[in-house]
Amino acid sequence: MTVPVLSVRDLKVEFVTRRATLRAIDGVSFEIAKGEVLGVVGESGAGKSVTGLAVIGLIDPPGRISGGEILLSGMRIDHLPPEEIRRVRGKRIGMIFQDPLTSLNPLYRIGDQIVETIRTHTNLLESAARKRAVDLLAEVGIPAPDKRVDGYPHEFSGGMRQRVVIALAICAEPELIIADEPTTALDVSVQAQIIALIKRLGRDHGTAVMLVTHDMGVIAETCDRVAVMYSGRIAEIGPVQDVIRNPLHPYAKGLMGAIPTLAGEDKRLVQIPGSMPRLSAIPPGCPFNPRCAFAFDRCRVERPEPIRQGAQAVACHLYDHAAKESAA
Amino acid sequence: MLAFTLRRAVQAIGVMIAVGIIAFAMFRFAGDPVSQIVSIDTPAAEREAVRKSLGLDDPVLVQFARYFINAAQFKFGVSYQFRQPVSTLLAERMPATLELAVCATIFAMVFGILMGVYAALRRDTLLAKLCQAVSLIGISLPTFLIGILLIYLFAVTLGWLPSFGRGEVVRIGWWTTGLLTVSGLKALIMPSITLGLFQMTLIMRLVRAEMLEVLRADYIRFARARGLTTRAIHFGHALKNTLVPVITVAGLQFGSVIAFSIITESVFQWPGMGLMFVQAVQNVDIPIMAAYLLMVSLIFVTINLVVDILYTIVDPRLRATVSRPA
């Protein structure tokens, strides 16, 4: 078996505050293979973005990685000294943030920002880096790139700026791209273009992509596999078609039931009662148990570990047949 | 760009006309100029002759037009106390004030920005907290007190620096400079610090606050995600964004440095325009007061114009709005 591009094992991230230590990520494990797109979905505060930031080493104090390991193509990167993780950022892992309007420095020409990034990570000379910047802009679909390279960020539309951000993220040919809600701030019509672009780039360069979003439509369209996060844990992970057609975890079921369909009759969408617990008040056992219609005694005491179900893995006691049988 | 500059220049001229009206009004309302010039026992006929020779019996509008045309050519009349043209007096005094103001501003900018950046980047260190504490003192202590304390320490007790005057000056054309002699430079140190301390603390606090704000911005986080060096992020990306508002404040402060030099010049007996102005007020020397008012306004207006232009150079977003006139 080949080494996955990204391998996260039992990752824990804590935020130390004056009152208490909050655990934002509690034992998350997943892998992304070369050329694979992993979608990460969940409600706001489920830990999707924090997972992405932890991988690229941008968790700022008072936050810290308190456990587990992160391996990039087999190399452990979670405890690298700041200068070494900096060399990994931008070169081996590219990141795309949510808001393209604020991701670019308004005072510098976009070409200069790309050239700066290229020259930080390679030995290219100014002129060669500039040529590469123009090529990159062409690759991400910016018209007349040789002219636009001298433009300032405010001269670009939101969608075009997100293309520039993507060009910046891929300029050193990274192995992994982390896209943190790359389409949330964009018009619906532009969203599809950006998603298609990320997908194409991933395919052309064999780049692994971690796509953080709360848009199930984007997931269905783009991803190979999907991880459903809830309260800092992965509730369910598996191939995207399986998880969407046949969700196993009660939370994933609720999530899929909440997607409106065009063909749908006038049925009310399924609603998950309650809301996700605050980080300071995560219930013992399964964090979903207060909202779960199928919860039983064990769910309130014991934390479920991922259980394989075909190609999927689900962290839910309902699927622990071995335990059920032995109990019966 | 040109249209923008021209529009700003026209506005500046408007401001100068308004100031001119106020300066002119000083002559009309601050007592009868004739009685300032002549002695108490001058006969009435002679007074009328003086009045006529000065053109003070003409209609107000004619007088104003004449005053304004003269002022536009830097002719501000004759000082009552010195019996010399005011423009000559100003030209003699201006180099001293401008040199002091420039040195004070450079001092304020250099130390203000350095301390501000340091206080923002290493904000939990003892030195950064010390900077904050010192800046409070700088903001709250009045200028004259700082000046006197400095004189007491460095001139009276230690005897390192002169307590008053400009030291030796070198004449270059009509300009006199103290920058080329040792005594001139030594004489410049304390007045510059006194005058610049308030601006320095202001700039330091502004830079610190702006820098902290900018460091939280998304593009800084994205710059980090791109793997840029800390150095490039702090000094290339963050500092440049920080400086946009700092330019405005520092520019406007340069105007008030010149205006506030009155106090510093009085404390250090600095032979500049401010000291001359204080003496003019004591002697009701209206031509000097009016000319000083006009000069300070002119400097303010010019600085405003320069700041606006500088702004568009630093921030490309403003260039875009400029090319599309509103």
XYZ file of C-alpha atoms in Angstrom:
654
model
C 0.000 0.000 0.000
C 1.317 3.416 -0.869
C 1.841 5.981 1.832
C -1.101 8.410 1.981
C -0.319 12.081 1.356
C -1.920 13.067 4.606
C -2.399 10.842 7.580
C -3.943 12.221 10.747
C -3.991 9.927 13.757
C -5.951 10.579 16.923
C -5.471 14.356 16.627
C -6.376 16.420 19.676
C -6.441 20.208 19.756
C -7.008 22.184 22.937
C -7.631 25.824 23.665
C -6.403 26.857 27.058
C -8.538 29.622 28.511
C -8.519 31.113 31.958
C -11.604 29.175 32.994
C -10.957 25.809 31.456
C -9.171 23.872 28.782
C -11.504 23.411 25.840
C -10.963 20.456 23.562
C -11.897 21.558 20.054
C -10.644 18.401 18.352
C -10.858 15.153 20.253
C -9.317 12.147 18.584
C -9.731 12.713 14.862
C -8.155 10.218 12.457
C -8.307 10.162 8.661
C -6.145 9.733 5.596
C -6.070 11.345 2.180
C -4.450 9.520 -0.730
C -2.683 11.091 -3.693
C -5.183 12.755 -6.029
C -8.031 12.151 -3.621
C -10.513 14.801 -2.513
C -11.719 14.424 1.059
C -14.696 16.517 2.052
C -15.104 17.548 5.672
C -18.618 18.578 6.621
C -20.324 19.568 9.807
C -22.038 22.424 11.571
C -20.229 25.597 12.538
C -17.942 24.842 15.456
C -17.692 21.119 14.716
C -13.933 21.502 14.341
C -13.615 21.406 10.551
C -11.528 24.542 10.182
C -9.460 23.835 13.281
C -8.538 20.450 11.805
C -7.332 22.186 8.636
C -5.370 24.770 10.586
C -3.814 22.056 12.754
C -2.570 20.197 9.674
C -0.860 23.301 8.278
C 0.475 24.275 11.717
C -1.423 27.527 12.108
C -3.088 26.906 15.452
C -2.209 30.026 17.430
C -1.940 30.254 21.197
C -3.934 29.770 23.345
C -4.678 26.813 21.064
C -2.280 23.892 20.783
C -2.068 20.394 19.430
C -2.215 18.274 22.556
C -2.130 14.802 21.134
C -1.987 12.539 18.131
C 0.178 12.872 15.058
C 0.029 14.352 11.588
C 2.067 12.756 8.808
C 2.648 14.312 5.417
C 3.747 11.619 2.970
C 5.025 9.662 5.931
C 6.887 12.579 7.522
C 5.697 13.734 10.887
C 4.938 17.470 10.787
C 2.948 18.231 13.935
C 5.880 18.942 16.202
C 8.271 20.603 13.775
C 10.046 23.737 14.952
C 8.430 26.955 13.605
C 11.046 27.551 10.914
C 10.657 24.029 9.494
C 6.875 23.986 9.484
C 7.048 27.376 7.724
C 8.988 25.693 4.901
C 6.258 23.068 4.654
C 3.512 25.684 4.498
C 3.000 27.011 1.019
C 5.526 24.570 -0.438
C 4.115 21.154 0.445
C 0.704 22.210 1.743
C -1.272 24.974 0.076
C -4.167 26.608 1.851
C -7.213 28.436 0.521
C -9.295 30.490 2.910
C -12.936 31.368 2.908
C -12.944 35.040 2.034
C -11.016 35.943 -1.115
C -11.768 39.633 -0.538
C -9.570 39.743 2.547
C -7.035 37.007 1.778
C -4.864 39.179 -0.440
C -2.765 42.066 0.789
C -4.465 45.145 -0.707
C -1.254 47.133 -1.098
C 0.675 44.766 -3.356
C 0.168 43.784 -6.979
C -1.058 40.206 -7.211
C 1.935 39.319 -9.383
C 4.291 40.525 -6.669
C 2.475 38.418 -4.098
C 2.774 35.326 -6.274
C 6.428 36.030 -7.112
C 7.166 36.548 -3.424
C 5.657 33.170 -2.571
C 7.431 31.373 -5.413
C 10.770 32.888 -4.495
C 10.305 31.991 -0.842
C 10.040 28.324 -1.762
C 12.232 27.947 -4.839
C 15.494 29.289 -6.201
C 13.844 30.829 -9.248
C 15.065 34.252 -10.297
C 12.716 37.216 -10.369
C 12.100 36.977 -14.113
C 11.477 33.219 -14.102
C 9.194 33.521 -11.078
C 7.248 36.223 -12.843
C 6.852 34.076 -15.916
C 5.614 31.270 -13.685
C 3.184 33.681 -12.020
C 1.673 34.504 -15.417
C 1.442 30.779 -16.246
C -0.258 30.095 -12.918
C -2.808 32.850 -13.481
C -3.524 31.358 -16.891
C -3.900 27.922 -15.318
C -6.473 29.099 -12.779
C -8.436 30.709 -15.589
C -7.683 34.408 -15.331
C -8.089 36.044 -18.738
C -5.190 38.120 -20.112
C -2.880 36.963 -17.316
C 0.127 38.870 -18.672
C -1.767 42.110 -18.073
C -3.654 41.137 -14.943
C -0.463 40.091 -13.187
C 0.186 43.779 -12.520
C -3.283 44.384 -11.110
C -4.066 45.120 -7.487
C -6.486 42.860 -5.564
C -9.246 45.474 -5.544
C -9.292 45.411 -9.326
C -10.513 41.793 -9.315
C -13.988 40.424 -8.640
C -14.580 37.997 -5.764
C -14.440 34.921 -7.980
C -11.315 36.161 -9.756
C -9.668 36.911 -6.434
C -10.397 33.379 -5.262
C -8.684 32.150 -8.435
C -5.672 34.286 -7.522
C -5.742 32.811 -4.006
C -5.786 29.323 -5.549
C -2.871 30.257 -7.802
C -1.000 31.339 -4.675
C -1.859 28.082 -2.926
C -0.577 25.905 -5.768
C 2.410 27.996 -6.862
C 4.962 25.648 -5.269
C 3.224 22.470 -6.496
C 2.089 21.286 -3.068
C 1.209 17.667 -2.308
C -1.855 18.734 -0.361
C -4.317 21.582 -0.676
C -6.497 22.514 2.269
C -9.507 24.494 1.091
C -11.387 26.016 4.012
C -14.874 26.883 2.762
C -13.474 28.176 -0.530
C -16.872 28.964 -2.019
C -18.881 30.195 0.945
C -18.233 33.874 0.239
C -18.950 33.603 -3.483
C -21.996 33.868 -5.724
C -23.651 30.562 -6.511
C -22.744 30.802 -10.192
C -19.091 31.414 -9.333
C -19.068 28.653 -6.708
C -19.443 25.944 -9.341
C -16.546 27.348 -11.361
C -14.239 27.479 -8.354
C -15.163 23.942 -7.306
C -14.552 22.703 -10.848
C -11.193 24.471 -10.825
C -10.081 22.910 -7.533
C -11.185 19.518 -8.767
C -9.349 19.907 -12.075
C -6.145 21.088 -10.399
C -6.264 18.168 -7.982
C -6.664 15.743 -10.865
C -4.035 17.316 -13.160
C -1.325 17.529 -10.510
C -2.260 14.483 -8.451
C -2.712 16.763 -5.476
C -4.611 15.551 -2.445
C -7.362 17.960 -1.419
C -8.989 18.469 1.949
C -12.168 20.394 1.274
C -13.794 21.890 4.343
C -17.345 23.034 3.768
C -20.837 22.858 5.135
C -22.356 22.652 1.687
C -23.454 19.054 0.981
C -23.997 19.930 -2.672
C -20.341 20.853 -3.040
C -19.343 17.636 -1.284
C -21.510 15.459 -3.514
C -20.142 17.078 -6.632
C -16.462 17.226 -5.770
C -15.319 14.705 -3.241
C -14.201 11.114 -3.391
C -14.685 10.566 0.309
C -16.386 12.552 3.010
C -15.920 12.908 6.764
C -18.866 14.107 8.814
C -17.655 15.951 11.896
C -19.590 16.579 15.058
C -18.329 18.238 18.208
C -14.652 17.799 17.424
C -14.949 14.149 16.361
C -15.558 12.307 13.135
C -19.019 10.777 13.312
C -18.792 9.004 9.997
C -16.303 8.733 7.159
C -16.568 6.904 3.858
C -16.945 7.107 0.086
C -19.113 10.061 -0.798
C -21.834 8.089 -2.610
C -22.217 5.633 0.268
C -22.399 8.306 2.925
C -24.918 10.360 0.969
C -27.135 7.487 -0.181
C -26.790 5.380 2.914
C -25.711 7.411 5.923
C -25.192 5.276 9.019
C -24.654 7.636 11.913
C -27.901 9.155 13.213
C -26.340 12.612 12.869
C -25.282 11.946 9.269
C -28.801 10.658 8.565
C -30.237 13.865 9.933
C -27.791 15.917 7.905
C -28.649 14.147 4.642
C -32.352 14.428 5.440
C -31.956 18.155 5.726
C -30.851 18.554 2.091
C -33.640 19.877 -0.099
C -34.066 18.129 -3.438
C -35.458 19.677 -6.595
C -37.593 16.619 -7.318
C -38.846 16.468 -3.778
C -42.521 16.660 -2.989
C -43.789 19.204 -0.480
C -42.282 17.231 2.327
C -40.940 19.092 5.326
C -37.197 18.771 5.583
C -35.950 16.680 8.455
C -34.735 18.774 11.327
C -32.290 17.637 13.957
C -33.687 18.776 17.298
C -31.463 20.821 19.579
C -28.075 22.256 18.752
C -24.464 21.185 18.989
C -23.095 21.365 22.541
C -20.729 24.152 23.476
C -17.098 23.106 23.851
C -17.313 23.783 27.564
C -20.289 21.436 27.992
C -19.742 18.358 25.852
C -21.814 15.553 27.381
C -20.070 12.339 28.465
C -20.262 9.341 26.144
C -21.303 10.136 22.598
C -21.491 13.930 22.147
C -24.577 13.489 19.971
C -26.595 11.509 22.553
C -28.838 14.375 23.809
C -30.104 14.963 20.249
C -30.162 11.360 19.111
C -33.483 9.536 18.706
C -31.787 6.153 19.040
C -29.669 6.855 22.100
C -29.543 4.159 24.764
C -27.802 3.885 28.104
C -24.380 3.041 26.746
C -24.372 6.222 24.590
C -24.523 8.373 27.721
C -21.540 6.689 29.341
C -19.149 5.274 26.813
C -17.625 7.147 23.938
C -18.125 5.299 20.612
C -15.020 4.460 18.586
C -15.110 4.213 14.763
C -16.520 0.875 13.564
C -15.970 -0.384 10.017
C -19.136 -0.908 7.998
C -18.087 -1.881 4.477
C -16.211 1.071 3.030
C -17.583 3.364 5.700
C -16.537 3.841 9.305
C -19.014 5.103 11.847
C -18.587 6.115 15.474
C -21.879 4.867 16.865
C -22.783 2.146 19.352
C -25.749 1.088 17.211
C -23.332 -0.655 14.861
C -21.359 -2.473 17.524
C -22.900 -5.839 16.710
C -20.214 -7.818 18.472
C -20.959 -6.072 21.738
C -24.695 -6.411 21.159
C -24.427 -10.098 20.530
C -22.269 -10.693 23.546
C -24.737 -8.735 25.640
C -27.600 -10.821 24.291
C -4.257 61.846 -10.554
C -3.667 65.326 -11.980
C -7.351 66.198 -11.733
C -7.344 65.059 -8.126
C -4.290 67.155 -7.275
C -5.756 70.206 -9.008
C -9.061 69.814 -7.205
C -7.237 69.588 -3.897
C -5.134 72.636 -4.802
C -8.271 74.669 -5.524
C -9.696 73.643 -2.146
C -6.429 74.679 -0.533
C -6.650 78.129 -2.122
C -10.186 78.448 -0.738
C -8.894 77.728 2.742
C -6.122 80.287 2.339
C -8.608 82.988 1.279
C -10.691 82.289 4.386
C -7.600 82.531 6.581
C -6.628 85.733 4.775
C -9.979 87.277 5.704
C -9.414 86.402 9.363
C -5.859 87.752 9.285
C -7.076 90.952 7.674
C -9.872 91.269 10.213
C -7.242 91.311 12.985
C -6.068 94.682 11.748
C -9.588 96.077 11.935
C -10.609 94.751 15.303
C -7.439 94.645 17.383
C -7.347 98.381 17.958
C -6.382 101.280 15.717
C -3.097 100.521 13.960
C -2.232 104.202 13.751
C -2.203 104.631 17.506
C 0.102 101.607 17.717
C 2.596 103.329 15.433
C 2.565 106.945 16.592
C 3.350 108.207 20.061
C 0.719 109.497 22.471
C 1.380 113.185 21.869
C 1.260 113.068 18.052
C -1.131 115.744 16.736
C -4.329 114.619 15.036
C -3.257 116.020 11.658
C -0.104 113.952 11.679
C -2.120 110.878 12.630
C -4.332 111.448 9.592
C -1.243 111.772 7.415
C 0.052 108.428 8.692
C -3.382 106.923 8.187
C -3.440 108.184 4.588
C 0.113 107.035 3.855
C -0.777 103.554 5.065
C -3.936 103.558 2.960
C -6.115 103.053 6.024
C -8.687 105.585 4.849
C -9.586 103.560 1.762
C -12.794 101.459 1.711
C -12.485 98.114 3.533
C -12.751 96.052 0.346
C -9.977 97.994 -1.323
C -7.826 97.529 1.742
C -8.570 93.827 1.816
C -7.775 93.379 -1.865
C -4.519 95.237 -1.408
C -3.625 93.209 1.666
C -4.422 89.988 -0.085
C -2.477 90.797 -3.239
C 0.503 91.738 -1.104
C 0.183 88.656 1.080
C 0.103 86.431 -2.001
C 3.538 87.879 -2.836
C 4.707 87.321 0.744
C 4.553 91.058 1.523
C 3.019 91.296 4.967
C 3.674 94.950 5.744
C 6.040 96.448 8.274
C 6.377 95.266 11.850
C 5.305 97.893 14.378
C 8.045 97.032 16.868
C 10.994 96.287 14.589
C 10.184 98.790 11.807
C 11.267 96.173 9.280
C 9.271 94.303 6.635
C 7.592 91.297 8.253
C 8.647 89.031 5.373
C 12.312 89.792 6.111
C 11.791 89.013 9.774
C 9.973 85.763 8.949
C 12.653 84.705 6.471
C 15.264 85.237 9.160
C 13.378 83.185 11.716
C 11.881 80.481 9.553
C 15.005 78.280 9.090
C 15.342 77.904 12.860
C 11.723 76.802 13.275
C 11.694 74.500 10.259
C 14.941 72.820 11.249
C 13.596 72.245 14.736
C 10.277 70.951 13.445
C 11.884 68.606 10.931
C 14.302 67.206 13.517
C 11.491 66.771 16.034
C 9.327 64.994 13.442
C 12.140 62.706 12.324
C 12.838 61.881 15.964
C 9.145 61.230 16.565
C 8.704 59.089 13.431
C 11.825 56.967 13.850
C 11.386 56.218 17.528
C 7.597 56.165 17.375
C 7.523 53.567 14.602
C 10.346 51.471 16.089
C 8.795 51.419 19.541
C 5.302 50.882 18.163
C 6.351 47.907 16.029
C 8.301 46.434 18.904
C 5.453 46.918 21.356
C 3.070 45.196 18.932
C 5.268 42.248 17.962
C 6.619 41.500 21.437
C 3.739 42.794 23.425
C 4.233 40.532 26.413
C 7.838 41.501 27.049
C 8.867 43.850 29.814
C 10.378 46.330 27.359
C 7.125 46.566 25.404
C 5.229 47.298 28.594
C 7.856 49.896 29.493
C 7.302 51.541 26.099
C 3.592 51.728 26.847
C 4.236 53.275 30.244
C 6.685 55.835 28.830
C 4.190 56.732 26.133
C 1.621 57.550 28.812
C 4.073 59.964 30.384
C 4.814 61.510 27.007
C 1.147 62.038 26.314
C 0.248 63.457 29.697
C 3.225 65.667 30.616
C 2.992 69.202 29.220
C 5.711 70.282 26.790
C 7.113 73.118 28.893
C 7.578 70.815 31.879
C 9.494 68.267 29.815
C 11.640 71.074 28.423
C 12.438 72.432 31.864
C 13.172 68.965 33.254
C 15.549 68.273 30.365
C 17.286 71.608 30.881
C 17.643 70.898 34.585
C 19.106 67.455 33.971
C 21.323 67.872 30.913
C 22.209 71.566 31.001
C 22.234 72.543 34.690
C 23.184 69.314 36.477
C 25.251 67.436 33.910
C 26.278 70.392 31.770
C 26.333 68.313 28.578
C 24.031 70.397 26.424
C 23.357 74.122 26.094
C 20.176 75.321 27.766
C 19.194 77.949 25.209
C 19.766 79.280 21.694
C 20.784 77.665 18.413
C 24.535 77.480 18.883
C 26.686 78.448 15.910
C 24.897 78.622 12.593
C 26.189 78.485 9.032
C 24.632 80.727 6.415
C 23.752 79.148 3.060
C 22.162 81.831 0.909
C 19.281 83.247 2.961
C 18.997 80.020 4.947
C 20.814 79.586 8.224
C 21.487 76.106 9.501
C 22.688 74.713 12.800
C 23.104 71.234 11.351
C 26.678 71.769 10.211
C 28.302 72.780 13.477
C 28.821 70.731 16.606
C 27.357 73.382 18.878
C 24.393 73.776 16.520
C 23.675 70.048 16.616
C 24.059 69.918 20.380
C 21.679 72.843 20.756
C 19.144 71.030 18.572
C 18.939 67.855 20.667
C 16.872 68.944 23.663
C 14.404 71.194 21.823
C 13.801 68.434 19.243
C 13.102 65.856 21.920
C 10.866 68.249 23.829
C 8.916 69.173 20.740
C 8.790 65.649 19.307
C 8.039 63.644 22.442
C 4.293 64.103 22.269
C 4.197 63.183 18.566
C 6.471 60.230 19.227
C 4.179 58.752 21.839
C 1.189 59.438 19.635
C 2.801 57.677 16.676
C 4.003 54.825 18.869
C 0.536 54.160 20.250
C -1.002 54.479 16.820
C 1.533 52.123 15.211
C 1.080 49.600 17.996
C -2.707 49.621 17.756
C -2.721 49.519 13.948
C -0.099 46.793 13.831
C -2.054 44.586 16.241
C -5.128 45.150 14.120
C -3.330 44.348 10.870
C -1.699 41.219 12.317
C -5.181 39.803 12.861
C -6.154 40.423 9.246
C -6.933 37.527 6.932
C -4.199 38.384 4.484
C -1.627 38.050 7.254
C -2.961 34.592 8.090
C -2.906 33.745 4.394
C 0.653 35.087 4.126
C 1.604 32.705 6.931
C -0.206 29.855 5.180
C 1.863 30.662 2.094
C 4.963 29.960 4.172
C 6.465 33.434 3.976
C 9.135 34.233 6.532
C 8.087 35.969 9.720
C 10.312 38.838 8.711
C 8.581 39.270 5.352
C 5.167 39.068 6.990
C 5.907 41.583 9.734
C 7.927 44.121 7.837
C 6.766 43.591 4.275
C 3.066 42.956 4.684
C 2.005 44.166 8.123
C 4.117 47.307 8.445
C 3.181 48.715 5.065
C -0.502 48.377 5.874
C 0.115 49.905 9.273
C 1.768 52.953 7.769
C -1.238 54.085 5.742
C -2.980 55.809 8.668
C 0.338 56.700 10.273
C 1.252 58.859 7.280
C -1.867 60.956 7.738
C -1.368 61.471 11.413
C 2.353 62.151 11.134
C 1.718 64.607 8.309
C -0.944 66.515 10.168
C 1.195 66.422 13.283
C 4.009 68.106 11.380
C 1.734 71.122 11.045
C 0.988 71.172 14.740
C 4.684 70.656 15.526
C 5.340 73.951 13.797
C 2.390 75.603 15.487
C 3.269 74.209 18.943
C 6.908 75.133 18.583
C 5.828 78.410 20.221
C 6.119 76.796 23.654
C 9.327 74.903 22.995
C 10.927 77.953 21.414
C 9.993 80.043 24.425
C 11.434 77.505 26.871
C 14.704 77.151 24.972
C 14.881 80.753 23.727
C 15.028 79.310 20.235
C 15.244 82.156 17.704
C 12.390 80.907 15.527
C 8.998 82.098 14.325
C 7.224 80.890 17.450
C 9.321 83.013 19.775
C 8.822 85.967 17.449
C 5.078 85.362 17.556
C 4.980 85.334 21.351
C 6.874 88.629 21.419
C 4.523 90.010 18.770
C 1.506 89.139 20.898
C 3.031 90.897 23.905
C 3.609 94.020 21.804
C 0.359 93.867 19.774
C 2.469 93.669 16.624
C -0.435 92.812 14.368
C 1.422 92.523 11.013
C 3.612 89.790 12.491
C 0.671 88.007 14.082
C -1.322 88.099 10.861
C 1.659 86.937 8.815
C 2.353 84.122 11.276
C -1.262 83.022 11.044
C -1.032 82.979 7.258
C 2.286 81.139 7.239
C 1.128 78.413 9.624
C -2.079 77.960 7.637
C -0.104 77.763 4.428
C 2.124 75.083 5.933
C -0.914 73.138 7.192
C -2.667 73.323 3.842
C 0.472 72.299 1.970
C 1.040 69.337 4.280
C -2.552 68.232 3.852
C -2.106 68.300 0.125
C 1.155 66.353 0.304
C -0.414 63.773 2.650
C -3.313 63.253 0.265
C -0.916 62.665 -2.595
C 1.306 60.366 -0.497
C -1.769 58.406 0.469
C -2.563 57.577 -3.128
C 1.034 56.502 -3.682
C 0.968 54.033 -0.778
C -2.572 52.731 -1.206
C -3.482 51.624 -4.725
C -7.175 51.428 -3.837
C -7.333 55.200 -3.587
C -5.810 55.596 -7.018
C -8.759 53.735 -8.463
C -11.328 56.008 -6.858
C -9.262 58.997 -7.878
C -9.255 58.165 -11.550
C -13.047 57.996 -11.439
C -13.932 61.464 -10.157
C -16.925 61.376 -7.874
